[in-house]
Amino acid sequence: MIFRPSLLGVAFAALAAPALAFSGFPHTDVNCDVTTVFEAPPQRAVTLSNNATEIMLALGLQDHMAGTSYMGNLDISPEYAEAYAAIPVLSPLIATTEQLIEVEADWVYAGYPDGFAERWHTRDQLHDLGMTTRLATEGCNLGQFAFPDLWQELRDVAAIFGVPDRAEALIEGLQARLDAVDAALDGAEPAQVFIYNGGDAPPRAALGNTMLNAIVARAGGVNIFGDIEMRYGTVSWEDIVDRNPDHIVVFYSLTEAGQVVDNPRADIAQARIDLLSTFPAVADVTAVVEGRFHPISSVTGQPGPSSVRAVEELARLLHPERFAQ
Amino acid sequence: MTQAAGSHNPDADTLREDALAILRRAPDVDTRSAAPMGAAPGAARFRLVMAGYAVVTLCAAIGGLMLGSVAVPAETVLRILAHAVLGDRWITPDWRAAHEIIVLQTRLPRVILAASVGAALGVAGMTIQALVRNPLAGPSILGVSSGAAVGAVLTMRFGLVGFGVFTLHFSAFLGGLVTLALVFWIARTGGQIAPTRLILAGVATSAVFSALTSLLVLTSPDPQLAARVLFWTLGSFASAQWKLLPIPVLALILGLAVLILQARRLNLLLAGDESAAALGLDVDNFRRWMFVLTAALTGVTVAVAGVIGFIGLILPHIVRLMLGADHRHGLPAVALLGAGFAIGADLIARWIIAPLELPVGIITAMVGGPFFIWLLRRAAREMRG
C-alpha cells in the first residue's frame, strides 16, 4: 500500500517549517510492505521501544520528538541520558493510541513488533488517524539480520529526517568499534551460546533472525539455535542438553506478563538465571556447570546503536583471554 | 409438562424437561412479580424495563466516552459530542484538535462497536435458546464462535484476500455457519434435536476447532500471528474504527428486525415442535433459516471483535426473568441490555490494569461463569424440591 500522511502529519510539518524546501524531499520510505511518502521530516516523532529511542537519539533527532515510551525501569545508555531526559516519557509501557493523538504524533517508530499489535494499535489504525509509522526491519522477520542490516536501518531513519550524513558518521564510529572487537577475536574458536528468553515449559530462545543472533556471532560465539530461521520461538530442554552450550546469554526486557517490573535486572534476568541453575534437565550443561550466564537487556539486545556495546561486553565474557589488560 | 417427548431415552427426557422448566419458569416469575402492579402489566412493564436498560446503557456509554489513557475533561467530552451533532452554530470549538480526535475517532467508535456486538450476541443467544429449547445453549456453547474464529484465523494465516477488506468478516461468517450446520447435523436424531446431544456436539466441535486454531498458529511462520489470534480468541474492541462499524451495525439492525418479525413464531417453538406444527408452523424450515441468521450475527461479531463469551448465554436469562419469555419484548430488551453490558465490560477491561487492556472476553466470562453455575445449581435445587 502507498500511504501519504494526510491530516496531522502534513499540517504539523507545514507549521514547523513553512518556507523551507527540504533537500531530499519528498522522500519515499519502504518498510515491511508499507510505503510512506514524506513531504518533509516528521516533527513530532514518538518511539514505541527503547532501542527505537536510542536510534533516534544517536542520530541527534531529539528536537523532532514529541515523546518516548516502553523504557519501563530499564536504563537508557549513558551517552543518550541527557537528551532522553529532555523528551516527555509518554508511558513506561507502549504509548496508547490516545496518548499518541494527545501529543499530536506524526511519525511513530517501533523498534520491534510489540509496538504495532492489535492490543495496542496496528499500523493501519495509526495511518487512519493521520500518523505515519515505521517498524525496525529486524522486526519484519525478513531473514537473517546482521550489522549491515542495522546500518541500513540507521540510514533509512536518517533519510526520513533528511540527515543522511549523520547516519554515515554514526555508522563509521560503530563499525570501527566492531572492527576492534574483530581484531581482538581474530582466529578465536567460536563459543557455543544459548540465548535464553525465559520460560521453562518449554523454554524460549532467540533464534536465527534476531539481532541477538548477530550480536553473539560478532562477539565470537555461535547461537546454538541460529539455524532456525525465525526471530523468537520455543525449543526443547533435550535440544539444549544435546547442543551443550558453553555460555548462556540471558535476554530480558522490562515487563513480566505485561506489567512493568521494578528492577528488570534482578526481577527478570536473575530469576531466569536462578531457574536455569536449578533446573534438573540442564544440570550437566557446560554453561550451567561453569555458571556462565550473561544477561543482556532489550536496550542493547534489540537492534540499535547499543547493540555494538552488547558485542563489546559479550566478547569479553566469551573470550576473556583475548582482552587481558 | 405438556410437552410430548419425542425421544425415547429417559435420561434425555429428564434433561429436556429440566431445560424446558427453566425456559418456562420465566412467565411464572413475570406473573407473580407483576401482579401487584395491576392489570395488563405486559406493556407497562416492558416500557419500564426498557427505560431501566436504556439508563444502564447510557451510563456505560458516557463512561466509555469519558475514560481513557488520556484525561479529557468531562465537560470537554460533552461539548465535543454536542458540537459533532449541532455544529458550529451552537458550540464554538475551544478544545485541542487532539482531544476531538480521541473522543470522536477512538472512543466513540469503540463504544458503538461494543454496543452493536453486545446487542447482536444477546439477540443471537436468546434466539438460539428458543430454537433448541435449551437454556444452556448460546453462540459460544454451540461452537459457532470457535468455528468463526477458525474461519478468521485461516484468512489471517494464509493471507486470503478474496473479498477485499471484508474477507475476514466473510470467512468468520462462513466458519460460524459451517460449524452450526455441523453441530446441528451431529445432534439430529430422527428429525429431533436432543438438547444433551446438541450441547455435547457443540463442545466436541469447539474442542476440535480450538485445536485447529492452535495448530494453524503454531505452524505459522508469522511471529505476529500468535498475538493476533490470542486477541481474537479472547475478544476485544480495541480494533474499533468508523470504517469497520457499518458491518456489525447493519447486521444487528437487519437481524434484530427479522427476528422481531419472527417473534411470534419463536414463541410458538417454546410450546414444542408438535404444538408449533399444529398451529401451522413449518418447524424444520423455520428453524433452519433462524439458525443461519443467528450464525450470521455471531460470525459478524467474531469477525469484528473476536470471541466474546457469555453475553449470549446469560443476558437472555436476565431479560426473561424480568420480562417473561415473550420474544416480542425479549428481543429488543436483550439487544439493549447486551449493548450496555458489553460497553460496561469493555470499560472494566480497559480500566482494571490501565494503561494495559484486558481482553473483554475475560471480563464477560468472570461475570458470566458464576451466573451460569448459579443457573445450574438453581435447576438442581428445583429438581430436588
XYZ file of C-alpha atoms in Angstrom:
710
model
C 0.000 0.000 0.000
C 1.104 3.560 -0.565
C 0.297 5.925 2.214
C 0.571 9.669 2.193
C 0.329 11.401 5.556
C -2.793 13.458 5.291
C -4.259 15.051 8.390
C -1.805 15.649 11.179
C 1.492 14.870 9.541
C 1.450 17.443 6.792
C -0.254 20.028 8.962
C 2.331 19.910 11.729
C 5.268 19.604 9.363
C 3.987 22.622 7.464
C 3.516 24.601 10.670
C 7.005 23.847 11.867
C 8.805 24.866 8.713
C 6.563 26.928 6.498
C 9.018 28.319 3.984
C 11.864 25.831 3.876
C 12.192 23.464 0.976
C 13.761 20.299 2.304
C 16.517 18.728 0.317
C 15.880 15.090 -0.354
C 12.112 15.529 -0.114
C 9.643 14.219 -0.990
C 11.253 11.082 0.385
C 9.792 7.606 -0.116
C 10.268 5.168 2.738
C 9.629 1.490 2.023
C 9.428 -0.552 5.203
C 7.903 -4.010 5.706
C 5.340 -3.722 2.868
C 4.368 -0.198 3.931
C 5.343 2.620 1.596
C 5.245 6.146 3.009
C 5.948 9.356 1.131
C 7.337 12.144 3.325
C 6.973 15.698 2.046
C 9.051 16.943 4.975
C 10.813 15.465 8.008
C 8.459 14.429 10.841
C 8.390 16.987 13.654
C 6.552 15.074 16.359
C 8.042 11.588 16.346
C 7.176 9.119 19.098
C 9.129 5.944 19.799
C 7.472 2.750 20.999
C 10.539 0.917 22.274
C 13.823 1.668 23.990
C 16.010 0.712 21.019
C 13.974 2.924 18.678
C 14.504 5.751 21.186
C 18.255 5.184 21.159
C 18.399 5.099 17.361
C 16.685 8.493 17.276
C 18.997 9.974 19.913
C 22.110 8.504 18.293
C 21.117 10.377 15.143
C 20.630 13.563 17.173
C 16.926 13.760 16.328
C 15.622 14.688 19.793
C 14.312 18.024 18.507
C 11.986 16.116 16.191
C 10.497 14.055 19.012
C 7.233 14.536 20.910
C 7.723 11.607 23.250
C 9.218 8.229 24.048
C 7.726 5.105 25.596
C 8.380 1.497 26.669
C 11.511 2.020 28.729
C 9.944 0.818 31.983
C 12.676 0.625 34.606
C 15.463 -0.183 32.186
C 18.269 2.370 31.878
C 18.971 4.362 28.753
C 22.619 4.147 27.681
C 24.692 6.858 29.445
C 25.625 8.701 26.239
C 21.919 9.372 25.497
C 20.744 10.066 29.066
C 20.831 13.848 28.798
C 18.885 14.075 25.543
C 16.467 11.412 26.780
C 15.641 13.354 29.952
C 14.506 16.348 27.885
C 11.821 14.385 25.986
C 8.466 13.554 27.615
C 8.083 9.892 28.583
C 4.528 9.116 27.488
C 4.290 5.739 29.190
C 6.545 3.130 30.826
C 4.721 0.712 28.519
C 3.901 1.213 24.846
C 2.182 4.576 24.320
C -1.543 4.072 23.734
C -3.461 5.352 20.722
C -4.934 8.119 22.864
C -1.506 9.180 24.113
C -0.184 9.291 20.529
C -3.087 11.502 19.477
C -2.670 13.660 22.588
C 0.926 14.589 21.695
C -0.042 15.008 18.033
C 2.434 12.383 16.877
C 3.165 12.496 13.155
C 5.608 9.571 12.956
C 5.515 6.509 15.200
C 8.578 4.294 15.356
C 8.659 0.833 16.927
C 11.948 -0.982 17.419
C 10.295 -4.389 17.451
C 6.846 -5.739 16.576
C 5.273 -5.401 20.058
C 4.659 -1.744 19.234
C 2.242 -2.491 16.415
C -0.144 -5.144 17.679
C -3.929 -5.378 17.806
C -3.964 -4.982 21.569
C -2.377 -1.533 21.241
C -2.652 -0.181 17.744
C -1.858 -1.613 14.344
C -0.004 0.417 11.748
C -3.219 0.663 9.729
C -5.098 2.103 12.690
C -2.456 4.777 13.191
C -2.377 5.557 9.458
C -6.125 6.107 9.571
C -5.530 8.664 12.329
C -3.134 10.579 10.078
C 0.138 9.295 11.532
C 2.994 7.647 9.665
C 4.817 4.623 11.039
C 7.989 2.592 10.831
C 8.980 -0.781 12.276
C 12.704 -1.524 12.606
C 13.266 -4.066 9.832
C 14.601 -6.764 12.151
C 11.021 -6.974 13.458
C 9.697 -7.745 9.984
C 11.417 -11.139 10.158
C 12.703 -10.984 6.600
C 15.569 -13.389 7.246
C 18.931 -13.371 8.991
C 19.676 -9.940 10.393
C 23.234 -8.714 10.790
C 25.084 -5.460 11.442
C 24.976 -4.285 7.795
C 21.176 -4.535 8.084
C 21.299 -2.431 11.244
C 23.399 0.174 9.389
C 20.673 0.220 6.708
C 18.056 0.811 9.406
C 20.059 3.814 10.653
C 20.371 5.134 7.091
C 16.632 4.706 6.456
C 15.666 6.594 9.620
C 18.190 9.349 8.912
C 16.801 9.685 5.372
C 13.271 10.208 6.708
C 14.619 13.206 8.634
C 16.813 14.450 5.812
C 20.074 13.928 7.723
C 21.865 11.125 5.805
C 25.307 12.438 6.831
C 24.588 11.805 10.491
C 23.892 8.137 9.745
C 27.193 7.767 7.896
C 29.126 9.373 10.740
C 27.367 7.218 13.326
C 27.941 4.036 11.313
C 31.609 4.857 10.851
C 32.111 5.087 14.601
C 30.129 1.930 15.342
C 31.890 -0.011 12.581
C 35.286 0.994 13.972
C 34.317 -0.402 17.376
C 33.158 -3.664 15.784
C 36.407 -3.872 13.817
C 38.354 -3.510 17.058
C 36.455 -6.456 18.530
C 37.056 -8.445 15.341
C 40.771 -7.768 15.582
C 40.912 -8.907 19.186
C 38.984 -12.092 18.392
C 40.953 -12.934 15.268
C 41.180 -16.728 14.954
C 39.393 -17.480 18.216
C 37.414 -20.709 18.403
C 33.692 -19.734 18.438
C 31.908 -20.431 21.724
C 28.600 -22.281 21.690
C 25.904 -19.941 23.053
C 22.284 -20.499 24.037
C 20.242 -17.280 24.049
C 17.604 -17.835 26.704
C 14.420 -15.794 26.613
C 12.670 -17.174 29.702
C 10.114 -19.909 30.197
C 10.509 -23.489 31.301
C 7.654 -25.418 29.733
C 9.008 -25.088 27.132
C 11.995 -22.711 27.258
C 12.048 -19.818 24.797
C 15.087 -18.923 22.718
C 16.252 -16.130 20.457
C 16.646 -17.798 17.050
C 18.459 -17.141 13.799
C 16.703 -13.996 12.596
C 17.287 -11.871 15.707
C 19.730 -9.060 16.375
C 20.889 -11.157 19.344
C 21.979 -13.867 16.918
C 24.133 -11.299 15.112
C 25.498 -9.936 18.411
C 26.567 -13.420 19.540
C 28.179 -14.130 16.165
C 30.121 -10.859 16.234
C 31.217 -11.474 19.831
C 32.924 -14.730 18.861
C 30.072 -17.121 19.512
C 27.604 -19.317 17.675
C 23.903 -19.285 18.565
C 23.105 -22.986 19.086
C 19.624 -22.332 17.662
C 20.813 -19.942 14.960
C 19.890 -22.490 12.308
C 16.175 -21.853 12.922
C 15.120 -19.012 10.620
C 12.692 -17.271 12.958
C 13.044 -14.481 15.498
C 11.934 -15.990 18.781
C 10.446 -19.386 19.488
C 10.260 -22.298 21.866
C 12.882 -25.036 21.960
C 13.183 -28.245 23.964
C 15.336 -28.888 27.024
C 16.618 -32.001 25.243
C 17.988 -29.964 22.350
C 19.711 -27.597 24.762
C 21.361 -30.551 26.503
C 22.241 -32.091 23.152
C 23.859 -28.909 21.813
C 25.556 -28.321 25.177
C 26.238 -24.564 25.144
C 29.432 -23.179 26.737
C 27.657 -19.920 27.604
C 24.073 -18.789 28.141
C 23.013 -15.264 27.204
C 20.002 -14.375 29.368
C 17.857 -11.943 27.419
C 15.419 -9.814 29.395
C 13.117 -6.880 28.865
C 11.129 -4.554 31.093
C 7.859 -6.395 31.588
C 6.696 -9.680 33.027
C 3.215 -10.812 31.968
C 2.626 -7.369 30.502
C 3.376 -5.473 33.716
C 6.338 -3.170 34.312
C 8.740 -4.710 36.853
C 10.630 -2.613 39.407
C 14.098 -3.945 38.737
C 14.339 -5.891 35.467
C 17.935 -6.997 36.095
C 17.066 -8.595 39.439
C 13.425 -9.498 38.917
C 13.665 -10.957 35.432
C 17.290 -11.683 34.499
C 18.349 -13.048 37.896
C 15.117 -15.051 38.197
C 15.895 -16.649 34.829
C 19.472 -17.430 35.911
C 18.153 -18.983 39.135
C 15.736 -21.093 37.156
C 18.440 -22.398 34.818
C 20.862 -23.011 37.717
C 18.408 -25.273 39.473
C 16.605 -26.860 36.544
C 17.423 -30.592 36.646
C 17.325 -31.144 32.874
C 20.243 -28.779 32.197
C 22.297 -29.513 35.334
C 25.108 -31.105 33.283
C 25.227 -28.483 30.533
C 28.690 -26.857 30.447
C 27.406 -23.289 30.767
C 25.344 -24.213 33.845
C 28.144 -26.231 35.484
C 30.550 -23.316 34.972
C 27.934 -20.704 35.895
C 28.460 -18.738 32.663
C 25.280 -16.644 32.476
C 25.416 -13.275 30.704
C 22.350 -11.008 30.991
C 21.592 -8.745 28.025
C 18.667 -6.321 28.240
C 16.436 -5.235 25.386
C 18.195 -1.847 25.361
C 21.328 -3.457 23.911
C 19.909 -6.762 22.656
C 17.337 -5.267 20.298
C 18.703 -3.627 17.142
C 20.129 -0.191 17.926
C 23.399 1.667 18.404
C 23.932 -0.079 21.757
C 23.954 -3.465 20.045
C 27.631 -2.666 19.426
C 28.144 -2.237 23.176
C 26.499 -5.646 23.638
C 29.103 -7.122 21.244
C 31.973 -5.454 23.119
C 30.758 -6.665 26.503
C 29.836 -10.175 25.369
C 33.127 -10.690 23.506
C 34.994 -10.046 26.775
C 32.809 -12.613 28.545
C 33.095 -15.273 25.841
C 36.827 -14.792 25.220
C 38.358 -13.136 28.317
C 41.859 -14.326 27.327
C 41.690 -12.081 24.235
C 41.073 -8.976 26.291
C 43.672 -9.382 29.026
C 44.874 -5.997 30.379
C -45.197 -30.895 31.440
C -47.470 -30.847 28.452
C -44.616 -31.346 26.038
C -44.807 -34.741 24.319
C -41.295 -36.095 24.493
C -40.048 -37.139 21.112
C -37.073 -39.052 22.419
C -37.310 -42.481 23.986
C -34.190 -42.070 26.054
C -35.327 -41.495 29.646
C -32.177 -39.545 30.570
C -32.566 -37.248 27.653
C -36.224 -36.769 28.548
C -35.323 -35.696 32.064
C -32.706 -33.259 30.894
C -35.018 -31.858 28.341
C -37.899 -31.431 30.757
C -35.477 -29.798 33.115
C -34.337 -27.444 30.406
C -37.858 -26.609 29.408
C -38.783 -25.982 33.025
C -36.161 -23.266 33.182
C -37.312 -21.703 29.952
C -40.935 -21.892 31.000
C -40.409 -20.623 34.507
C -39.841 -17.134 33.302
C -43.509 -16.312 32.559
C -44.470 -17.519 36.047
C -41.974 -15.193 37.655
C -43.330 -12.443 35.475
C -46.911 -13.089 36.532
C -46.079 -13.274 40.220
C -43.945 -10.209 40.469
C -46.062 -8.155 38.125
C -49.343 -8.944 39.834
C -49.233 -6.091 42.385
C -48.725 -3.605 39.594
C -52.284 -4.081 38.455
C -53.952 -5.459 35.371
C -52.340 -5.826 31.925
C -48.781 -5.420 33.160
C -47.083 -6.549 29.940
C -46.748 -3.316 28.015
C -46.203 -1.071 31.031
C -43.622 -3.406 32.490
C -41.879 -3.652 29.121
C -41.611 0.123 28.932
C -40.321 0.314 32.488
C -37.670 -2.351 31.958
C -36.605 -0.843 28.638
C -36.220 2.530 30.309
C -34.084 0.914 33.011
C -31.878 -0.816 30.422
C -31.603 2.446 28.478
C -30.310 4.221 31.576
C -27.760 1.448 32.195
C -26.588 1.574 28.579
C -26.408 5.353 28.530
C -24.358 5.430 31.754
C -21.971 2.823 30.352
C -21.666 4.777 27.095
C -20.909 8.016 28.930
C -18.291 6.186 30.975
C -16.797 4.768 27.776
C -16.526 8.249 26.279
C -15.139 9.896 29.424
C -12.445 7.443 30.440
C -9.213 6.546 28.682
C -5.446 6.681 28.967
C -5.527 10.429 28.305
C -7.580 12.596 30.659
C -10.067 14.695 28.704
C -12.281 16.835 30.976
C -15.869 15.569 31.149
C -17.235 18.919 30.080
C -14.969 18.941 27.028
C -16.157 15.467 26.063
C -19.789 16.577 26.229
C -19.077 19.762 24.287
C -17.186 17.813 21.603
C -20.128 15.415 21.251
C -22.652 18.236 21.170
C -20.570 20.053 18.578
C -20.404 16.932 16.419
C -24.210 16.813 16.417
C -25.173 20.501 16.418
C -22.274 22.077 14.566
C -20.610 25.478 14.921
C -23.852 27.377 15.305
C -24.404 26.403 18.913
C -20.982 25.469 20.189
C -17.650 27.090 19.419
C -14.763 24.643 19.468
C -12.266 25.779 22.086
C -10.626 22.421 22.682
C -7.485 20.879 21.263
C -7.903 19.040 17.975
C -6.211 16.042 19.594
C -8.984 15.766 22.178
C -11.630 15.829 19.495
C -9.839 13.013 17.650
C -9.538 10.998 20.866
C -13.256 11.300 21.596
C -14.671 11.052 18.081
C -12.164 8.764 16.343
C -11.195 6.313 19.081
C -13.666 6.321 21.971
C -16.966 6.816 20.144
C -16.444 4.080 17.524
C -15.307 1.785 20.302
C -18.484 2.372 22.308
C -20.627 1.842 19.210
C -18.735 -1.334 18.294
C -19.155 -2.732 21.808
C -22.844 -1.818 21.787
C -23.572 -3.455 18.445
C -21.587 -6.591 19.265
C -23.170 -6.930 22.712
C -26.643 -6.428 21.292
C -26.060 -8.914 18.471
C -24.740 -11.553 20.873
C -27.676 -11.076 23.244
C -30.169 -11.399 20.409
C -28.376 -14.396 18.892
C -28.223 -16.108 22.280
C -31.899 -15.603 23.031
C -32.853 -16.905 19.590
C -30.656 -19.974 19.823
C -32.052 -20.796 23.251
C -35.555 -20.677 21.808
C -34.649 -22.627 18.666
C -33.200 -25.549 20.588
C -35.429 -25.004 23.633
C -32.363 -25.215 25.839
C -31.356 -22.550 28.346
C -27.762 -23.742 28.403
C -27.237 -23.011 24.735
C -25.558 -19.892 23.403
C -23.466 -18.762 20.476
C -20.209 -19.980 22.039
C -21.541 -23.187 23.574
C -22.862 -24.329 20.196
C -19.398 -23.933 18.691
C -20.370 -21.109 16.346
C -17.789 -18.757 17.824
C -14.894 -21.191 17.611
C -15.920 -22.048 14.065
C -15.995 -18.371 13.172
C -12.581 -17.964 14.781
C -11.182 -20.792 12.634
C -12.553 -19.057 9.559
C -10.876 -15.821 10.599
C -7.583 -17.482 11.528
C -7.474 -19.349 8.204
C -7.762 -15.998 6.460
C -5.012 -14.428 8.576
C -2.753 -17.481 8.319
C -2.884 -17.858 4.562
C -3.462 -14.202 3.761
C -6.641 -14.872 1.791
C -7.968 -11.743 0.117
C -10.927 -12.924 -1.993
C -13.339 -10.274 -0.752
C -11.020 -7.367 -0.094
C -11.339 -5.725 3.316
C -14.354 -7.871 4.070
C -12.594 -11.203 3.536
C -12.058 -11.640 7.257
C -15.710 -10.963 8.040
C -16.899 -13.238 5.278
C -14.677 -16.114 6.340
C -15.662 -15.735 10.001
C -19.311 -15.745 8.954
C -18.788 -18.832 6.817
C -16.878 -20.590 9.595
C -19.714 -19.960 12.030
C -22.329 -21.190 9.591
C -20.464 -24.384 8.721
C -19.939 -25.141 12.410
C -23.557 -24.603 13.281
C -24.666 -26.880 10.430
C -22.187 -29.498 11.630
C -23.332 -29.330 15.258
C -26.958 -29.380 14.173
C -26.340 -32.404 11.985
C -24.494 -34.318 14.727
C -27.261 -33.613 17.258
C -30.117 -34.501 14.936
C -31.720 -37.852 15.648
C -34.908 -38.937 13.933
C -35.810 -35.395 12.983
C -35.497 -34.181 16.576
C -32.783 -32.161 18.271
C -31.857 -33.696 21.615
C -30.551 -30.961 23.943
C -27.856 -33.134 25.517
C -26.576 -34.255 22.136
C -26.616 -30.698 20.906
C -24.501 -29.406 23.794
C -22.090 -32.325 23.565
C -21.806 -31.879 19.802
C -21.091 -28.189 20.374
C -18.445 -28.924 23.000
C -16.750 -31.552 20.824
C -16.805 -29.343 17.736
C -15.473 -26.382 19.720
C -12.637 -28.534 21.043
C -11.673 -29.677 17.547
C -11.809 -26.149 16.161
C -9.841 -24.688 19.055
C -7.183 -27.308 18.398
C -7.270 -26.422 14.711
C -6.786 -22.748 15.591
C -3.769 -23.619 17.749
C -2.330 -25.834 15.011
C -2.662 -23.061 12.435
C -0.965 -20.617 14.777
C 1.884 -22.818 15.940
C 2.843 -23.962 12.448
C 2.777 -20.436 11.077
C 5.995 -18.675 10.050
C 4.442 -15.334 11.004
C 5.656 -14.490 14.529
C 2.855 -11.977 14.992
C 0.049 -14.431 14.252
C 0.001 -15.885 17.769
C -0.596 -12.471 19.332
C -3.226 -11.607 16.737
C -5.055 -14.886 17.286
C -4.913 -14.580 21.078
C -6.563 -11.223 20.634
C -9.306 -12.937 18.642
C -9.894 -15.882 20.887
C -10.387 -13.694 23.961
C -12.217 -10.844 22.297
C -11.509 -7.112 22.264
C -12.996 -3.910 20.968
C -9.561 -2.310 20.514
C -9.795 -2.520 16.716
C -12.796 -0.178 16.666
C -12.748 2.256 13.755
C -15.531 4.018 11.902
C -14.827 2.141 8.678
C -15.389 -1.174 10.500
C -18.701 -0.201 12.050
C -21.193 -0.475 9.153
C -20.918 -4.263 9.098
C -21.833 -5.091 12.711
C -24.344 -2.244 12.937
C -26.141 -3.261 9.724
C -26.039 -6.929 10.702
C -27.572 -6.056 14.056
C -30.333 -3.868 12.617
C -31.291 -6.372 9.921
C -31.016 -9.366 12.224
C -32.993 -7.747 15.008
C -35.710 -6.554 12.605
C -36.142 -10.005 11.060
C -36.157 -11.711 14.444
C -38.731 -9.316 15.931
C -40.940 -10.005 12.917
C -40.499 -13.717 13.651
C -41.003 -13.286 17.420
C -44.439 -14.955 17.456
C -43.045 -17.989 15.693
C -40.190 -18.196 18.182
C -42.833 -18.089 20.922
C -44.603 -20.985 19.230
C -41.398 -23.042 19.278
C -41.313 -22.769 23.071
C -44.532 -24.740 23.171
C -42.784 -27.630 21.447
C -42.340 -28.750 17.862
C -45.627 -30.668 17.707
C -47.670 -27.809 19.091
C -45.952 -25.334 16.807
C -46.555 -27.587 13.814
C -50.196 -27.986 14.844
C -50.508 -24.205 14.777
C -49.248 -24.142 11.197
C -45.508 -23.512 11.568
C -43.099 -25.292 9.215
C -40.819 -26.058 12.139
C -37.831 -27.578 10.303
C -37.669 -24.897 7.671
C -38.178 -22.059 10.150
C -35.509 -23.410 12.434
C -33.027 -23.808 9.578
C -33.342 -20.172 8.494
C -33.212 -18.886 12.035
C -30.010 -20.861 12.580
C -28.486 -19.255 9.503
C -29.448 -15.855 10.829
C -28.010 -16.402 14.315
C -24.834 -17.858 12.822
C -24.532 -14.757 10.652
C -24.958 -12.462 13.650
C -22.453 -14.407 15.718
C -19.987 -14.724 12.849
C -20.036 -10.974 12.272
C -19.389 -10.248 15.953
C -16.437 -12.651 15.974
C -15.094 -11.030 12.819
C -15.024 -7.536 14.314
C -14.351 -8.224 17.991
C -13.226 -11.823 18.395
C -14.879 -14.437 20.575
C -16.708 -12.845 23.493
C -18.360 -15.468 25.657
C -21.320 -15.496 27.998
C -23.121 -12.356 26.788
C -25.332 -14.501 24.572
C -25.773 -17.022 27.351
C -26.625 -15.011 30.453
C -28.357 -11.856 29.229
C -31.365 -13.699 27.730
C -31.941 -15.257 31.154
C -31.846 -11.916 32.929
C -34.290 -10.471 30.405
C -36.640 -13.446 30.707
C -36.575 -13.201 34.481
C -37.667 -9.584 34.238
C -39.989 -9.678 31.240
C -41.069 -13.233 30.624
C -40.390 -15.386 27.608
C -42.335 -13.368 25.016
C -39.828 -12.667 22.255
C -41.672 -9.590 21.049
C -40.498 -7.896 24.224
C -37.490 -10.044 24.960
C -35.537 -9.445 21.742
C -35.442 -5.632 21.832
C -34.796 -5.769 25.570
C -31.882 -8.208 25.286
C -30.411 -6.096 22.485
C -30.461 -3.002 24.673
C -29.131 -4.789 27.748
C -26.462 -6.537 25.644
C -25.273 -3.171 24.356
C -24.975 -1.741 27.876
C -23.343 -4.860 29.269
C -20.704 -5.002 26.529
C -19.824 -1.314 26.869
C -19.566 -1.763 30.641
C -17.430 -4.906 30.348
C -15.123 -3.094 27.915
C -14.835 -0.209 30.342
C -13.771 -2.589 33.121
C -11.364 -4.378 30.762
C -9.710 -1.059 29.929
C -9.631 0.185 33.498
C -8.545 -2.784 35.611
C -4.837 -2.782 34.662
C -4.697 0.546 32.801
C -2.957 1.501 30.597
C -2.848 -2.177 29.679
C -6.075 -3.639 28.385
C -7.502 -6.997 29.306
C -9.329 -8.903 26.596
C -13.007 -8.135 27.191
C -13.861 -11.854 26.997
C -12.102 -12.322 30.331
C -14.479 -9.850 31.992
C -17.637 -11.307 30.449
C -16.521 -14.801 31.440
C -15.781 -13.739 35.014
C -19.267 -12.272 35.304
C -20.968 -14.901 33.180
C -19.334 -18.045 34.551
C -20.630 -17.672 38.111
C -24.084 -16.778 36.795
C -24.087 -19.926 34.699
C -23.114 -22.021 37.727
C -25.863 -20.376 39.770
C -28.335 -21.237 36.999
C -27.248 -24.871 37.069
C -27.448 -25.065 40.870
C -30.880 -23.499 40.875
C -32.080 -26.037 38.332
C -30.633 -28.816 40.505
C -32.401 -27.489 43.642
C -35.707 -27.277 41.878
C -35.353 -30.848 40.634
C -34.988 -31.980 44.256
C -37.724 -29.733 45.605
